[in-house]
CSV table of C-alpha atoms and ligand atoms in Angstrom, one decimal:
chain,number,residue,atom,x,y,z
T,17,UNK,CA,-14.8,-11.5,31.3
T,18,UNK,CA,-12.1,-12.6,28.9
T,19,UNK,CA,-9.8,-15.5,29.9
T,20,UNK,CA,-7.2,-14.5,32.4
T,21,UNK,CA,-4.3,-16.5,31.0
T,22,UNK,CA,-2.6,-14.4,28.3
T,23,UNK,CA,-3.3,-15.1,24.6
T,24,UNK,CA,-0.2,-15.0,22.4
T,25,UNK,CA,-0.4,-13.9,18.8
T,26,UNK,CA,2.9,-14.2,16.9
T,27,UNK,CA,3.1,-11.8,14.0
T,28,UNK,CA,4.0,-13.6,10.8
T,29,UNK,CA,5.7,-10.5,9.5
T,30,UNK,CA,8.8,-11.4,11.6
T,31,UNK,CA,8.9,-15.0,10.4
T,32,UNK,CA,11.3,-16.5,7.9
T,33,UNK,CA,9.2,-16.3,4.7
T,34,UNK,CA,11.4,-18.8,2.9
T,35,UNK,CA,10.1,-21.3,5.4
T,36,UNK,CA,6.6,-20.1,6.0
T,37,UNK,CA,5.0,-23.5,6.9
T,38,UNK,CA,7.8,-24.3,9.3
T,39,UNK,CA,7.5,-20.9,10.9
T,40,UNK,CA,3.8,-21.4,11.4
T,41,UNK,CA,4.4,-24.9,12.9
T,42,UNK,CA,6.9,-23.4,15.4
T,43,UNK,CA,4.2,-21.0,16.5
T,44,UNK,CA,1.5,-23.7,16.7
T,45,UNK,CA,3.8,-26.1,18.6
T,46,UNK,CA,4.8,-23.3,21.0
T,47,UNK,CA,1.1,-23.0,22.0
T,48,UNK,CA,0.4,-19.7,20.2
T,49,UNK,CA,-3.3,-18.9,20.1
T,50,UNK,CA,-3.7,-16.6,17.1
T,51,UNK,CA,-1.6,-16.1,14.0
T,52,UNK,CA,-1.4,-12.3,13.5
T,53,UNK,CA,-1.3,-11.3,9.8
T,54,UNK,CA,-0.2,-7.7,9.2
T,55,UNK,CA,-1.6,-6.2,6.0
T,56,UNK,CA,0.0,-3.0,4.9
T,57,UNK,CA,-0.9,-1.0,1.7
T,58,UNK,CA,1.8,1.6,1.3
T,59,UNK,CA,-0.8,4.3,1.9
T,60,UNK,CA,-2.2,4.1,5.4
T,61,UNK,CA,1.3,3.0,6.5
T,62,UNK,CA,4.6,3.5,4.6
T,63,UNK,CA,5.2,-0.2,4.1
T,64,UNK,CA,3.6,-2.9,1.9
T,65,UNK,CA,3.2,-6.5,3.0
T,66,UNK,CA,0.9,-9.1,1.5
T,67,UNK,CA,-2.7,-9.8,0.6
T,68,UNK,CA,-5.5,-12.4,0.9
T,69,UNK,CA,-3.6,-15.0,-1.1
T,70,UNK,CA,-0.9,-15.3,1.6
T,71,UNK,CA,-3.5,-15.2,4.3
T,72,UNK,CA,-5.2,-18.1,2.6
T,73,UNK,CA,-1.9,-20.0,2.5
T,74,UNK,CA,-1.2,-19.3,6.2
T,75,UNK,CA,-4.8,-20.4,7.1
T,76,UNK,CA,-4.3,-23.7,5.2
T,77,UNK,CA,-1.3,-24.6,7.4
T,78,UNK,CA,-2.8,-24.1,10.8
T,79,UNK,CA,-5.7,-24.5,13.2
T,80,UNK,CA,-4.8,-21.3,15.1
T,81,UNK,CA,-7.2,-18.4,14.9
T,82,UNK,CA,-6.3,-16.2,11.9
T,83,UNK,CA,-6.1,-12.6,13.3
T,84,UNK,CA,-5.9,-10.2,10.4
T,85,UNK,CA,-4.8,-6.6,11.1
T,86,UNK,CA,-5.7,-4.3,8.2
T,87,UNK,CA,-3.4,-1.3,8.1
T,88,UNK,CA,-5.0,-0.1,4.9
T,89,UNK,CA,-7.1,2.9,3.8
T,90,UNK,CA,-10.8,2.2,3.1
T,91,UNK,CA,-10.7,-1.4,4.4
T,92,UNK,CA,-14.3,-2.1,3.3
T,93,UNK,CA,-13.0,-2.8,-0.2
T,94,UNK,CA,-11.0,-5.9,1.0
T,95,UNK,CA,-12.7,-7.2,4.1
T,96,UNK,CA,-14.7,-9.8,2.3
T,97,UNK,CA,-11.6,-11.1,0.5
T,98,UNK,CA,-9.7,-11.5,3.8
T,99,UNK,CA,-12.7,-13.3,5.5
T,100,UNK,CA,-12.9,-15.7,2.5
T,101,UNK,CA,-9.2,-16.3,2.8
T,102,UNK,CA,-9.8,-17.7,6.2
T,103,UNK,CA,-9.5,-14.8,8.7
T,104,UNK,CA,-11.5,-15.4,11.9
T,105,UNK,CA,-10.9,-11.9,13.2
T,106,UNK,CA,-10.6,-8.7,11.2
T,107,UNK,CA,-9.2,-5.6,12.8
T,108,UNK,CA,-9.5,-2.3,11.1
T,109,UNK,CA,-8.0,1.1,12.1
T,110,UNK,CA,-10.3,3.7,13.6
T,111,UNK,CA,-8.2,6.3,11.7
T,112,UNK,CA,-8.9,4.6,8.3
T,113,UNK,CA,-12.7,4.3,8.6
T,114,UNK,CA,-15.1,7.1,7.9
T,115,UNK,CA,-18.1,5.0,8.8
T,116,UNK,CA,-16.7,2.8,11.4
T,117,UNK,CA,-20.0,1.5,12.7
T,118,UNK,CA,-21.0,0.3,9.2
T,119,UNK,CA,-17.6,-1.3,8.7
T,120,UNK,CA,-17.8,-3.2,12.1
T,121,UNK,CA,-21.3,-4.4,11.2
T,122,UNK,CA,-20.1,-5.5,7.8
T,123,UNK,CA,-17.3,-7.6,9.4
T,124,UNK,CA,-19.8,-9.3,11.7
T,125,UNK,CA,-22.3,-9.9,8.9
T,126,UNK,CA,-19.5,-12.0,7.2
T,127,UNK,CA,-19.2,-14.2,10.3
T,128,UNK,CA,-15.9,-12.9,11.6
T,129,UNK,CA,-15.0,-11.2,14.9
T,130,UNK,CA,-14.7,-7.4,14.6
T,131,UNK,CA,-11.8,-5.5,16.0
T,132,UNK,CA,-10.7,-1.9,15.9
T,133,UNK,CA,-7.2,-0.6,16.4
T,134,UNK,CA,-6.0,2.8,17.5
T,135,UNK,CA,-2.6,4.4,16.7
T,136,UNK,CA,-0.5,5.7,19.6
T,137,UNK,CA,-1.8,9.3,19.1
T,138,UNK,CA,-5.5,8.3,19.0
T,139,UNK,CA,-7.3,8.5,22.3
T,140,UNK,CA,-9.2,5.6,23.7
T,141,UNK,CA,-12.2,7.9,24.1
T,142,UNK,CA,-12.7,7.8,20.3
T,143,UNK,CA,-14.0,4.2,20.8
T,144,UNK,CA,-16.7,5.0,23.3
T,145,UNK,CA,-19.7,4.8,20.9
T,146,UNK,CA,-18.5,1.7,19.1
T,147,UNK,CA,-17.2,-0.3,22.1
T,148,UNK,CA,-20.4,-2.3,22.8
T,149,UNK,CA,-20.3,-3.6,19.2
T,150,UNK,CA,-16.7,-4.8,19.3
T,151,UNK,CA,-15.2,-8.2,19.9
T,152,UNK,CA,-11.7,-6.8,20.1
T,153,UNK,CA,-9.7,-3.6,20.5
T,154,UNK,CA,-6.1,-3.6,19.3
T,155,UNK,CA,-4.0,-0.9,21.1
T,156,UNK,CA,-1.0,0.0,19.0
T,157,UNK,CA,2.1,0.4,21.1
T,158,UNK,CA,4.2,1.5,18.1
T,159,UNK,CA,3.3,3.6,15.0
T,160,UNK,CA,2.1,0.9,12.6
T,161,UNK,CA,4.2,0.1,9.5
T,162,UNK,CA,7.1,-2.0,10.7
T,163,UNK,CA,8.1,-4.8,13.0
T,164,UNK,CA,11.0,-4.5,15.4
T,165,UNK,CA,10.2,-1.0,16.8
T,166,UNK,CA,10.4,0.1,20.4
T,167,UNK,CA,7.4,0.0,22.7
T,168,UNK,CA,5.8,3.4,23.4
T,169,UNK,CA,5.1,3.5,27.2
T,170,UNK,CA,2.0,5.7,27.0
T,171,UNK,CA,0.2,2.6,25.7
T,172,UNK,CA,0.0,1.3,29.3
T,173,UNK,CA,-2.3,4.2,30.4
T,174,UNK,CA,-4.5,3.6,27.4
T,175,UNK,CA,-4.8,-0.1,28.2
T,176,UNK,CA,-5.9,0.7,31.8
T,177,UNK,CA,-8.4,3.3,30.5
T,178,UNK,CA,-9.9,0.8,28.0
T,179,UNK,CA,-10.0,-1.9,30.7
T,180,UNK,CA,-12.1,0.4,32.9
T,181,UNK,CA,-14.4,1.3,30.0
T,182,UNK,CA,-15.0,-2.3,29.1
T,183,UNK,CA,-16.0,-3.2,32.7
T,184,UNK,CA,-19.0,-0.8,32.2
T,185,UNK,CA,-19.7,-1.2,28.6
T,186,UNK,CA,-18.6,-4.6,27.2
T,187,UNK,CA,-17.1,-7.1,29.7
T,188,UNK,CA,-16.5,-9.7,26.9
T,189,UNK,CA,-14.3,-7.3,24.9
T,190,UNK,CA,-10.8,-8.6,24.3
T,191,UNK,CA,-7.9,-6.1,24.7
T,192,UNK,CA,-4.9,-6.9,22.4
T,193,UNK,CA,-1.7,-4.9,22.3
T,194,UNK,CA,0.6,-4.7,19.3
T,195,UNK,CA,4.1,-3.5,18.8
T,196,UNK,CA,7.4,-3.7,20.7
T,197,UNK,CA,6.2,-6.4,23.1
T,198,UNK,CA,9.1,-8.1,24.8
T,199,UNK,CA,9.5,-10.6,27.7
T,200,UNK,CA,10.5,-7.6,29.8
T,201,UNK,CA,7.4,-5.4,29.2
T,202,UNK,CA,4.8,-8.1,28.7
T,203,UNK,CA,4.1,-8.3,32.5
T,204,UNK,CA,3.1,-4.6,32.8
T,205,UNK,CA,1.0,-4.8,29.6
T,206,UNK,CA,-1.0,-7.7,31.0
T,207,UNK,CA,-1.3,-6.1,34.5
T,208,UNK,CA,-2.7,-3.0,32.8
T,209,UNK,CA,-5.5,-5.1,31.4
T,210,UNK,CA,-4.4,-6.7,28.1
T,211,UNK,CA,-5.7,-10.2,27.2
T,212,UNK,CA,-3.7,-10.8,24.0
T,213,UNK,CA,-0.2,-9.9,23.1
T,214,UNK,CA,1.0,-9.6,19.5
T,215,UNK,CA,4.7,-10.5,19.3
T,216,UNK,CA,6.7,-10.4,16.1
T,217,UNK,CA,10.4,-9.9,16.9
T,218,UNK,CA,10.1,-11.2,20.5
T,219,UNK,CA,8.7,-14.5,19.2
T,220,UNK,CA,10.2,-15.3,15.8
T,221,UNK,CA,13.7,-13.9,16.5
T,222,UNK,CA,13.9,-15.5,19.9
T,223,UNK,CA,16.6,-18.2,20.5
T,224,UNK,CA,13.9,-20.2,22.2
T,225,UNK,CA,10.4,-19.3,20.8
T,226,UNK,CA,8.7,-22.0,22.8
T,227,UNK,CA,10.2,-20.6,26.0
T,228,UNK,CA,9.2,-17.1,25.1
T,229,UNK,CA,5.7,-18.3,24.4
T,230,UNK,CA,5.5,-20.1,27.7
T,231,UNK,CA,6.6,-17.1,29.6
T,232,UNK,CA,4.1,-14.8,27.9
T,233,UNK,CA,1.2,-17.2,28.1
T,234,UNK,CA,1.8,-17.8,31.9
T,235,UNK,CA,1.2,-14.1,32.6
T,236,UNK,CA,-2.0,-13.5,34.5
T,237,UNK,CA,-3.6,-10.3,35.6
P,6,DX5,C1,3.3,-3.1,13.2
P,6,DX5,C2,2.6,-4.4,13.2
P,6,DX5,C3,2.9,-5.3,14.3
P,6,DX5,C4,4.4,-5.8,14.2
P,6,DX5,C5,4.8,-6.4,15.5
P,6,DX5,O1,2.8,-2.2,12.2
P,6,DX5,O2,1.2,-4.2,13.3
P,6,DX5,O3,2.1,-6.4,14.4
P,6,DX5,O4,4.6,-6.7,13.2
P,6,DX5,O5,6.1,-6.7,15.5
P,6,DX5,P1,7.1,-6.4,16.7
P,6,DX5,O6,6.6,-7.4,17.8
P,6,DX5,O7,8.4,-6.7,16.2
P,6,DX5,O8,6.9,-5.0,17.2
P,7,ZN,ZN1,-0.2,-5.9,13.7
């Protein structure tokens, strides 16, 4: 089973990019576990963010796990670049991969952990055949594309469903949840079965990021 104390993954998207190294240090000192890097291509999602060069810069500043979330079409084109840039985990979208099994094996062949994310309208059942091969599933609790959106409550039922599936099919699977996480909803997300919470706004815009981190990390199922 995955660890029972909650993993925290601040999303760098909500950090102050004029002070990137200082923002990363705030996360590291607050005890964050992963640094979540949101890669958007303006095609799979309406927004554009950054590429491997910035991931490499982030990786050079921290010992945290670099957790790269690829919100891009045909991710196979760039997976190797993001692993070379220092990503320890690569998550692709189920909706963006025609040959998901091949993509997952490719990520693993490069020595990174393989994750698959599903959008709010994509059922958990679409992951059934690939679940035994995965290290991580990222349940989107907003429509991907922007930080600062409101949590979509139907994610809770999907987390529960995935938790039941993993007990049978892949007990080591890590369940991560991304989008609209706050100190108020984090408890119910973890109770439903989440191991790792991605927090952009809730962490980087907090008056007290270390306090927010401590509250989230102290949550247990
Ligand atoms: C959304 C991104 C999220 C987002 C999280 O497309 O994948 O990681 O940055 O930000 P908040 O926590 O503000 O929803
Ligand atoms: Zn993300």
